[in-house]
Short mmCIF file of C-alpha atoms and ligand atoms in Angstrom, two decimals:
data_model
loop_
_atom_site.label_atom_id
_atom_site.label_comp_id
_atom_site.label_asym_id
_atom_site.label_seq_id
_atom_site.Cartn_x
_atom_site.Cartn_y
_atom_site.Cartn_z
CA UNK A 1 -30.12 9.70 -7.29
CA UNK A 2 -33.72 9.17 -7.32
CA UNK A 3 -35.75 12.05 -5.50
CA UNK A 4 -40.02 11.20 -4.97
CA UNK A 5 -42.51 12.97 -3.25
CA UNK A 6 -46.13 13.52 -2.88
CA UNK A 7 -48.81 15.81 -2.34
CA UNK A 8 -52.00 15.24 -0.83
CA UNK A 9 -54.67 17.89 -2.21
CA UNK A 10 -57.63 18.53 0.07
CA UNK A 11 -58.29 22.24 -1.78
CA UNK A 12 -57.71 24.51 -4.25
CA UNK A 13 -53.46 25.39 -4.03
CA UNK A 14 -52.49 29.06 -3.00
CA UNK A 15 -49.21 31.05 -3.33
CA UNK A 16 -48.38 29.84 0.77
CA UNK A 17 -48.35 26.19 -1.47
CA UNK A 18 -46.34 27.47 -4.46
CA UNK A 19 -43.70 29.46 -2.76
CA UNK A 20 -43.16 26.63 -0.13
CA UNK A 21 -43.69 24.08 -1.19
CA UNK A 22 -44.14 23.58 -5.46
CA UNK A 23 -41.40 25.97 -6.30
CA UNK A 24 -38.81 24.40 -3.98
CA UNK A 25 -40.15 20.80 -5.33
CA UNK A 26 -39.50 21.79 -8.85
CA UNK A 27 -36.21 23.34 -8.36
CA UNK A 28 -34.92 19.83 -6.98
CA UNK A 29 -36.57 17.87 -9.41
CA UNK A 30 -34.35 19.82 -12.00
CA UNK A 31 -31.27 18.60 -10.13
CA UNK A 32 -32.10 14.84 -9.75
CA UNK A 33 -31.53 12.38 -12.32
CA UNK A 34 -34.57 10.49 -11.80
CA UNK A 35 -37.48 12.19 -10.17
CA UNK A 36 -41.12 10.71 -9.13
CA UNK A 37 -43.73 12.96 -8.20
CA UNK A 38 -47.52 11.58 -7.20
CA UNK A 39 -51.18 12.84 -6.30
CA UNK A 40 -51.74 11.60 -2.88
CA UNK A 41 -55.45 10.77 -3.85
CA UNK A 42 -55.62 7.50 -1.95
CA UNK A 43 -54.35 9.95 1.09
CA UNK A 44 -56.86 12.36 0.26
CA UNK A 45 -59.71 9.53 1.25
CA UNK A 46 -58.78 9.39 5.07
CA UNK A 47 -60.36 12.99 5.02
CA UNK A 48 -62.33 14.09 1.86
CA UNK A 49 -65.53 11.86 1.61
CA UNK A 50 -66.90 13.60 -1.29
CA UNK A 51 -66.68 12.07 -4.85
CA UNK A 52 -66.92 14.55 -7.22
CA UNK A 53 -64.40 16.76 -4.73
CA UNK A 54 -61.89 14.15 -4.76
CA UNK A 55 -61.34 13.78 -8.58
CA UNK A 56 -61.85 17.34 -8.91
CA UNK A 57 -58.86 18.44 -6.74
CA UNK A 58 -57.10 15.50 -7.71
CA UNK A 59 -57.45 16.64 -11.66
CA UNK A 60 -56.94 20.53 -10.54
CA UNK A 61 -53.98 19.34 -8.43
CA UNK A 62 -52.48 17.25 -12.16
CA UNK A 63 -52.95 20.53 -14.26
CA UNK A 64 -51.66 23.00 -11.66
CA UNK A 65 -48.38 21.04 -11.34
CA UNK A 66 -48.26 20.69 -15.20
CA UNK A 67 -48.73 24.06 -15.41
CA UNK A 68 -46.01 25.89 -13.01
CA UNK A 69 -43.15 23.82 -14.98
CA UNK A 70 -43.52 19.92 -13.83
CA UNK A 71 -42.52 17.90 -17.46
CA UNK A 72 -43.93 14.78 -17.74
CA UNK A 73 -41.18 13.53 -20.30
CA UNK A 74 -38.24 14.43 -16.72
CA UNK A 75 -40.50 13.33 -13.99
CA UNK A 76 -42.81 10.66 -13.71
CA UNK A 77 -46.11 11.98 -12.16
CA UNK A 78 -48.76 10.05 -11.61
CA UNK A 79 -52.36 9.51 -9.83
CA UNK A 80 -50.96 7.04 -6.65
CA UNK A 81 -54.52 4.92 -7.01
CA UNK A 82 -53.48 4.34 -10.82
CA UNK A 83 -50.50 1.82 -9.17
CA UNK A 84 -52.73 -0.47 -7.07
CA UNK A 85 -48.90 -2.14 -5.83
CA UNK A 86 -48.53 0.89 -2.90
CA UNK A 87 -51.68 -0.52 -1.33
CA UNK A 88 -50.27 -4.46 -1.78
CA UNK A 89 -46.96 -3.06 -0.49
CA UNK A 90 -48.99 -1.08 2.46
CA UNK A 91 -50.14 -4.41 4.02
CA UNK A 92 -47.04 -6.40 3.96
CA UNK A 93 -45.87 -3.29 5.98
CA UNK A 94 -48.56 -3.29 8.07
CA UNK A 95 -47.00 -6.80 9.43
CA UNK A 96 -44.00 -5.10 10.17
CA UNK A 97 -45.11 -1.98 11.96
CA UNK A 98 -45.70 -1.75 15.79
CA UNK A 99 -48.65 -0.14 17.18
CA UNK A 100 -46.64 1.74 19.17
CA UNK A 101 -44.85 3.55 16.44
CA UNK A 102 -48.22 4.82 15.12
CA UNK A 103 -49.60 5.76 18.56
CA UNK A 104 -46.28 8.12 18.42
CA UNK A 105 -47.63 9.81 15.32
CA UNK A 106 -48.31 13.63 16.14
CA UNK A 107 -50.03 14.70 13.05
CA UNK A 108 -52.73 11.78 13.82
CA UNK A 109 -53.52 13.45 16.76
CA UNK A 110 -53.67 16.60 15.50
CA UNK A 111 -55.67 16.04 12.60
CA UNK A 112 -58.29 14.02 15.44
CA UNK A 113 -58.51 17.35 17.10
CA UNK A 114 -58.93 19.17 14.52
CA UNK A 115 -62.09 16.88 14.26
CA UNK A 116 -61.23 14.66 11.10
CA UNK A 117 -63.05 10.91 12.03
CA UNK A 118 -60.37 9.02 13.57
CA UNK A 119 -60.34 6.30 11.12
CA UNK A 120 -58.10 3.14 10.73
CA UNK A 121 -56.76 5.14 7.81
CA UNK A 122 -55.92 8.38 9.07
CA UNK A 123 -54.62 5.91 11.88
CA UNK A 124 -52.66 4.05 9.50
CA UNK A 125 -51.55 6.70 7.48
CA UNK A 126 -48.24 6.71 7.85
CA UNK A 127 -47.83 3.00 6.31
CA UNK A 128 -49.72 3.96 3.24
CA UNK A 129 -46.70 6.76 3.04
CA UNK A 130 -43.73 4.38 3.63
CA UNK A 131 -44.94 2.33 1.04
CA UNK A 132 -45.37 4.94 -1.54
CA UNK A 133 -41.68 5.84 -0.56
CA UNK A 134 -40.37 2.30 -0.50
CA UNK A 135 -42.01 1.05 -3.51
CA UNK A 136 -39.50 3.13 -5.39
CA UNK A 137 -36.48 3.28 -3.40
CA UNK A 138 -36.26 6.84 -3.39
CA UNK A 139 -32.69 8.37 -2.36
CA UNK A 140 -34.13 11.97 -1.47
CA UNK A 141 -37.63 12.47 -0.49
CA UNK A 142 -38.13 16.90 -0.17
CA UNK A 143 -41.08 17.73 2.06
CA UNK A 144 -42.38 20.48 4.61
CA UNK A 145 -41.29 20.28 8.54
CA UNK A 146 -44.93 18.86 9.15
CA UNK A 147 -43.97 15.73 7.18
CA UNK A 148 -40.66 14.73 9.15
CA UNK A 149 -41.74 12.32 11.59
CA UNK A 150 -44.02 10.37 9.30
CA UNK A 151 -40.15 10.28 7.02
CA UNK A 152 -38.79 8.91 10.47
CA UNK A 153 -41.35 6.51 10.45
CA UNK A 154 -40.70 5.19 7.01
CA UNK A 155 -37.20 4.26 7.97
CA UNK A 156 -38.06 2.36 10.71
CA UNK A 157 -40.33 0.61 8.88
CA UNK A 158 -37.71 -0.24 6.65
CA UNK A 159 -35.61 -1.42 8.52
CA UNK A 160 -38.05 -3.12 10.64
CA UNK A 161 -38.68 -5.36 7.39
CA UNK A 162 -35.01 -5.28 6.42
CA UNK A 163 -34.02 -7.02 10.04
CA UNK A 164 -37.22 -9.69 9.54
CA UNK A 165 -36.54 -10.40 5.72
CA UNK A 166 -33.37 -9.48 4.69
CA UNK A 167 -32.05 -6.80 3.18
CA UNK A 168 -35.03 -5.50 0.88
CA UNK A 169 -34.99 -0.94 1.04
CA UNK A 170 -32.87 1.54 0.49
CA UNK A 171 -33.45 3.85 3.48
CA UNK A 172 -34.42 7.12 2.05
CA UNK A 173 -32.96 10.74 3.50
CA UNK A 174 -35.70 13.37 4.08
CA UNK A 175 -34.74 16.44 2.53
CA UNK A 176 -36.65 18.70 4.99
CA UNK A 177 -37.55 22.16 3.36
CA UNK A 178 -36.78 24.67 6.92
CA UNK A 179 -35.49 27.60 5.21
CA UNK A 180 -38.74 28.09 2.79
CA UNK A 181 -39.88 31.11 4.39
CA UNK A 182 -43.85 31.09 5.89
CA UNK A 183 -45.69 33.55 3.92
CA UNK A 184 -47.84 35.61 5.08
CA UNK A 185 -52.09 35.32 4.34
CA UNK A 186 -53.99 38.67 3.47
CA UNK A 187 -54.43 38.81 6.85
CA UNK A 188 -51.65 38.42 8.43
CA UNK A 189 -51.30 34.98 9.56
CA UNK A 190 -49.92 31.99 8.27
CA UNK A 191 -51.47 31.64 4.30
CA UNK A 192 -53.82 28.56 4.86
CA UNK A 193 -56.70 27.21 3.21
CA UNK A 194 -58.56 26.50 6.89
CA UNK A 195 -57.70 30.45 7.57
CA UNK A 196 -59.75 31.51 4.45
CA UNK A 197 -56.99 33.72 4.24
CA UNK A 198 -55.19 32.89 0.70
CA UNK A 199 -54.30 33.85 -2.56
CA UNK A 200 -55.55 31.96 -5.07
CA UNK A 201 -52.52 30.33 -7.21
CA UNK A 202 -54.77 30.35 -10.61
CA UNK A 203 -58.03 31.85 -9.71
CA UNK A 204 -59.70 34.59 -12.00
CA UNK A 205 -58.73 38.40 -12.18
CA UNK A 206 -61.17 38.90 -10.13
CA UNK A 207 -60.92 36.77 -7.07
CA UNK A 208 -57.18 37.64 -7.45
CA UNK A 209 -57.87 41.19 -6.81
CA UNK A 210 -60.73 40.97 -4.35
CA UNK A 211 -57.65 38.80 -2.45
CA UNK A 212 -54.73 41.27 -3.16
CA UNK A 213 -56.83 44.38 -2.74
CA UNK A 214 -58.29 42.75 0.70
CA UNK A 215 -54.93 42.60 2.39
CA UNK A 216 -55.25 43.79 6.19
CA UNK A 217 -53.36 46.80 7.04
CA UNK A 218 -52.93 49.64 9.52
CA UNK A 219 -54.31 52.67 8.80
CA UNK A 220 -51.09 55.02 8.34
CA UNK A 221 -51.85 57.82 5.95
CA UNK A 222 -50.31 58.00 2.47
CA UNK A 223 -46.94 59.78 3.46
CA UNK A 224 -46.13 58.69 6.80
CA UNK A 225 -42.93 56.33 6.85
CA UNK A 226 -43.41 52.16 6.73
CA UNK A 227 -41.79 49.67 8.24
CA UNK A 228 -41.29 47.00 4.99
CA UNK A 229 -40.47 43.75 7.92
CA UNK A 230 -43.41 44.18 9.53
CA UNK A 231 -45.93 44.99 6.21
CA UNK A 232 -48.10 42.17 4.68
CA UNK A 233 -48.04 44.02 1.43
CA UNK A 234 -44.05 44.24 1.16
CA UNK A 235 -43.63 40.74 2.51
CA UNK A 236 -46.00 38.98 -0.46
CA UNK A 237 -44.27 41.41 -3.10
CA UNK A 238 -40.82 40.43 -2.21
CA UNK A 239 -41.33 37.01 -2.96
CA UNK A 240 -41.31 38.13 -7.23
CA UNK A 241 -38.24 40.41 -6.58
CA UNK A 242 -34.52 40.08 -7.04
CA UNK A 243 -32.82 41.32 -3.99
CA UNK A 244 -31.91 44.85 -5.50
CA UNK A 245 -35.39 44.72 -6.48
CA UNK A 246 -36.48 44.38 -2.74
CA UNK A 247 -33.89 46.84 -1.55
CA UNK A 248 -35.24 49.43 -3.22
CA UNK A 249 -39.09 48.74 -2.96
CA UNK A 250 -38.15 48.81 1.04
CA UNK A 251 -37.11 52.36 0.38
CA UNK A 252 -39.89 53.46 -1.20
CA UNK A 253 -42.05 51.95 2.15
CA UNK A 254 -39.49 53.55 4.76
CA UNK A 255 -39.34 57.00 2.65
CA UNK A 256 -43.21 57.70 3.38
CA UNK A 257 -45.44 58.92 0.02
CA UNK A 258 -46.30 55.37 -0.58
CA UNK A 259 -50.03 54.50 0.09
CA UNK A 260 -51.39 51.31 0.70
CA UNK A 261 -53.73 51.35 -2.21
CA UNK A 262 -51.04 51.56 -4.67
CA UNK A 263 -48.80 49.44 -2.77
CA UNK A 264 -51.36 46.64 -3.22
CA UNK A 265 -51.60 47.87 -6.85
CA UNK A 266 -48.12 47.31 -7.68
CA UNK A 267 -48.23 44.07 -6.35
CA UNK A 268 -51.12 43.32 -7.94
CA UNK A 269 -49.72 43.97 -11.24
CA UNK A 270 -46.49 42.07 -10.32
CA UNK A 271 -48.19 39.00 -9.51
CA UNK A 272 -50.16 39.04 -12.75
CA UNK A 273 -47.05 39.44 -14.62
CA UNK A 274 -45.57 36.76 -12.83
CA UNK A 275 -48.28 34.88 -12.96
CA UNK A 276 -49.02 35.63 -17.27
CA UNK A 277 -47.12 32.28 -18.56
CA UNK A 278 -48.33 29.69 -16.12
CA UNK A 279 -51.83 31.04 -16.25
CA UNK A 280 -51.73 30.80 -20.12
CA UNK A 281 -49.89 27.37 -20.31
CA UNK A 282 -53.07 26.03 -17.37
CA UNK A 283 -55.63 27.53 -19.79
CA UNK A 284 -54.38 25.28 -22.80
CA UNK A 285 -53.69 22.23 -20.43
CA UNK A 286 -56.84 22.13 -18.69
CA UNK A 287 -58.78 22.53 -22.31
CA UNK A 288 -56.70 19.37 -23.71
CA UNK A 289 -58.11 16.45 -22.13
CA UNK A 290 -56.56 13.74 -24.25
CA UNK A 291 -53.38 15.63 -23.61
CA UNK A 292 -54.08 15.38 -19.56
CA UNK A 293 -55.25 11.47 -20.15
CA UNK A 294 -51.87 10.67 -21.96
CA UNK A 295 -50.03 11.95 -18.94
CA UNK A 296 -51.92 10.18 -16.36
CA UNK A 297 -51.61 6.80 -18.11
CA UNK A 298 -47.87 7.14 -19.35
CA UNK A 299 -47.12 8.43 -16.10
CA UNK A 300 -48.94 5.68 -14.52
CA UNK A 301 -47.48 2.68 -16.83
CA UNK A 302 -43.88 4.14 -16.01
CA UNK A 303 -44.22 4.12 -12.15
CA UNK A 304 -45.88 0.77 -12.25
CA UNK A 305 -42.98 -0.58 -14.09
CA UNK A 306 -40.10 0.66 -11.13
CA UNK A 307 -43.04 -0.57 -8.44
CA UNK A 308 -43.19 -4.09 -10.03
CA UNK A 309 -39.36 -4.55 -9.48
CA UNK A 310 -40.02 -4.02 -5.47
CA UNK A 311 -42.66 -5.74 -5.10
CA UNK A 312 -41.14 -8.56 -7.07
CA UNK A 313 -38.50 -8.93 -4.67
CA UNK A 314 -40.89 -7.89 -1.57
CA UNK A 315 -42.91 -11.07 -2.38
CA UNK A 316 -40.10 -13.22 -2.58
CA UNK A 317 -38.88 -12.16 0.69
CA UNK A 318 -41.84 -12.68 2.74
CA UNK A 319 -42.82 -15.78 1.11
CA UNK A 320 -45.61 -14.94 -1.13
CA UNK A 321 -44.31 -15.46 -4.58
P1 ADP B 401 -52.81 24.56 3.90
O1 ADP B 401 -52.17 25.16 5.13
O2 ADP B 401 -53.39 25.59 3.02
O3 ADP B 401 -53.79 23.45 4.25
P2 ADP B 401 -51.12 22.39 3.11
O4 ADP B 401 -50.96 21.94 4.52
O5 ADP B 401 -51.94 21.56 2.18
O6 ADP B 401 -51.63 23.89 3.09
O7 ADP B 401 -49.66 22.60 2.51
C1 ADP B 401 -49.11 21.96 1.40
C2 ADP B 401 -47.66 22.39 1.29
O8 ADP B 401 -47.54 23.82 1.14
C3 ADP B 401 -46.85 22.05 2.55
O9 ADP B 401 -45.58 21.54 2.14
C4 ADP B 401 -46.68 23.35 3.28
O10 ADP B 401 -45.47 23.40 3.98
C5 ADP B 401 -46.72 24.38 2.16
N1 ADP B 401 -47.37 25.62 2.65
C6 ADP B 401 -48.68 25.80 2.94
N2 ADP B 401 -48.92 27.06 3.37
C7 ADP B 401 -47.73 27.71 3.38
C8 ADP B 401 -47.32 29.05 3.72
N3 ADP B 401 -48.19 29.97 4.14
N4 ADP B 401 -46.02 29.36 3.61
C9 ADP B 401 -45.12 28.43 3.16
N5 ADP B 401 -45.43 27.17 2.82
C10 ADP B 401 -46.72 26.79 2.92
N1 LIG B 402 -48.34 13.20 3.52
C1 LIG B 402 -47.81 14.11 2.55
C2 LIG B 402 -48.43 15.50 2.78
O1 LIG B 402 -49.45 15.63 3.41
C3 LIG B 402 -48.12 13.65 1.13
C4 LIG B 402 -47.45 12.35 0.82
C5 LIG B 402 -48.06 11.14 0.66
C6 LIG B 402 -46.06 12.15 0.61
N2 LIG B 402 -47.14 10.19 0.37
C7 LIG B 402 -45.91 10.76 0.33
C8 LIG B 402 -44.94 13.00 0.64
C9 LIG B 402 -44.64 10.21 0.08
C10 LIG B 402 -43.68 12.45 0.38
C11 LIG B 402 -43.54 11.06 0.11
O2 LIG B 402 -47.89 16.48 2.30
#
């Protein structure tokens, strides 16, 4: 069983991005036998057309992933530019992929109106993604609801190429990530980078608690009774509790004599206690750059070596070997 996915960085990552997304990630990484994990960077180009920004969050994106639990000697992680084969594989899919199918692709449109150039990339998106999945004929690929279609789209890719060639990819199963709850931004909302309303995953103490201390509330006095399902402050602390934990930290709120200044203050405290052990293990990561360089090319050389395998038998099937 061979689970892969990817992540395309366009920021710094926030707890909406650890809680739905990396946590999950790692948690079925631990369960595969083989697991491949990449930095969308070539991804990142259709919409980030700033140098120094794209190998910044690129490198950020490397040590953050290191740093919440991602081993390098389980899971092979890797830059996806570093293994110049998903590009070669992109175009032989390119041949096999009907207009039509990308024309159907809703985040395209989406990201257009949002005003990102509409570029043959962004356009052609989709094909860079297939390849990335074929190229290592993943079993299980885990990603958010947002990333379902493009998963449709890989299989019929697939077997687009499989009818015209022969029998060449495994069709892989989207593991689609519904039940990850949304969680809340500081103001209420969605957590989102474009909302400017996040918490900062590994920011400093103080942008931490400018965030946490910042979060929107009503302005119920100190010992009137709260509602816990309908409070920002509760729903971000829950997600470091145990369930007895959140049982009784509901109380408190529905009891009354709990302000919202130290209701952000326990939570504050919680999440830097929660936080303590990745935010030390970043610190020594992101300090060790011949550590982070042996990563990149080990993780590199081992991806390339399962890519060359496909594309071995890719070329022979179209003809170009
Ligand atoms: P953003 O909304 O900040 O741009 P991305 O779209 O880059 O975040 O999200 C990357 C991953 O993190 C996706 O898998 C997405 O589902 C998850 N994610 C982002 N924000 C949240 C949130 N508030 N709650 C749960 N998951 C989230
Ligand atoms: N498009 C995905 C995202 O925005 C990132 C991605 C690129 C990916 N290639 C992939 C995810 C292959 C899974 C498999 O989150």
């Amino acid at each position: 069983m061979r689970t892969l996915s990817g992540i395309q960085t366009s920021g710094r990552l926030h707890l909406g991005n650890y809680f739905g997304s990396m946590k999950p990630n790692l948690d079925l990484v631990s369960k595969s036998d083989e697991s491949v994990y990449f930095i969308a960077d070539l991804h990142a180009l259709t919409t980030i057309h700033n140098p120094k920004e794209l190998a910044m969050f690129r490198e950020e994106a490397l040590i953050d992933y290191l740093a919440i639990g991602f081993d390098p000697e389980k899971t092979i992680i890797f830059y996806q530019s570093d293994v110049p084969l998903h590009t070669e594989l992109m175009w032989i899919l390119l041949s096999c992929t009907p207009m039509g199918l990308l024309e159907r692709a809703v985040s395209y449109k989406e990201k257009v109106e949002k005003g990102i150039p509409a570029s043959a990339g962004l356009f052609t998106y989709p094909v860079l993604m297939a390849a990335d999945i074929l190229l290592y004929n993943a079993d299980r690929v885990p990603v958010g609801k947002d990333q379902k279609q493009h998963l449709e789209m890989t299989r019929d890719i697939a077997q687009k190429f499989n009818q015209a060639f022969g029998e060449t990819f495994t069709l892989p199963e989207p593991v689609i990530m519904e039940d990850v709850a949304v969680v809340p931004g500081i103001d209420g909302q969605k957590m989102s980078k474009s909302y400017g309303n996040t918490i900062p995953l590994f920011g400093d103490d103080a942008a931490i608690k400018k965030s946490i201390m910042g979060i929107v509330t009503d302005s119920k006095g100190v010992e009137e009774p709260k509602d816990p399902d309908s409070n920002v402050i509760f729903q971000l602390h829950r997600l470091f509790l145990s369930s007895a934990e959140q049982k009784k930290l509901a109380e408190k709120y529905r009891n009354g004599g709990l302000g919202y200044g130290d209701a952000k203050k326990m939570l504050l405290e919680t999440y830097m206690d929660f936080m303590k052990p990745m935010r030390e293990k970043r610190e020594k990561i992101s300090k060790d750059k011949k550590y982070l360089e042996k990563v990149r090319k080990e993780g590199a050389e081992k991806a390339l070596h399962l890519a060359e395998k496909t594309m071995v038998k890719v070329r022979k099937a179209v003809g170009l070997q």
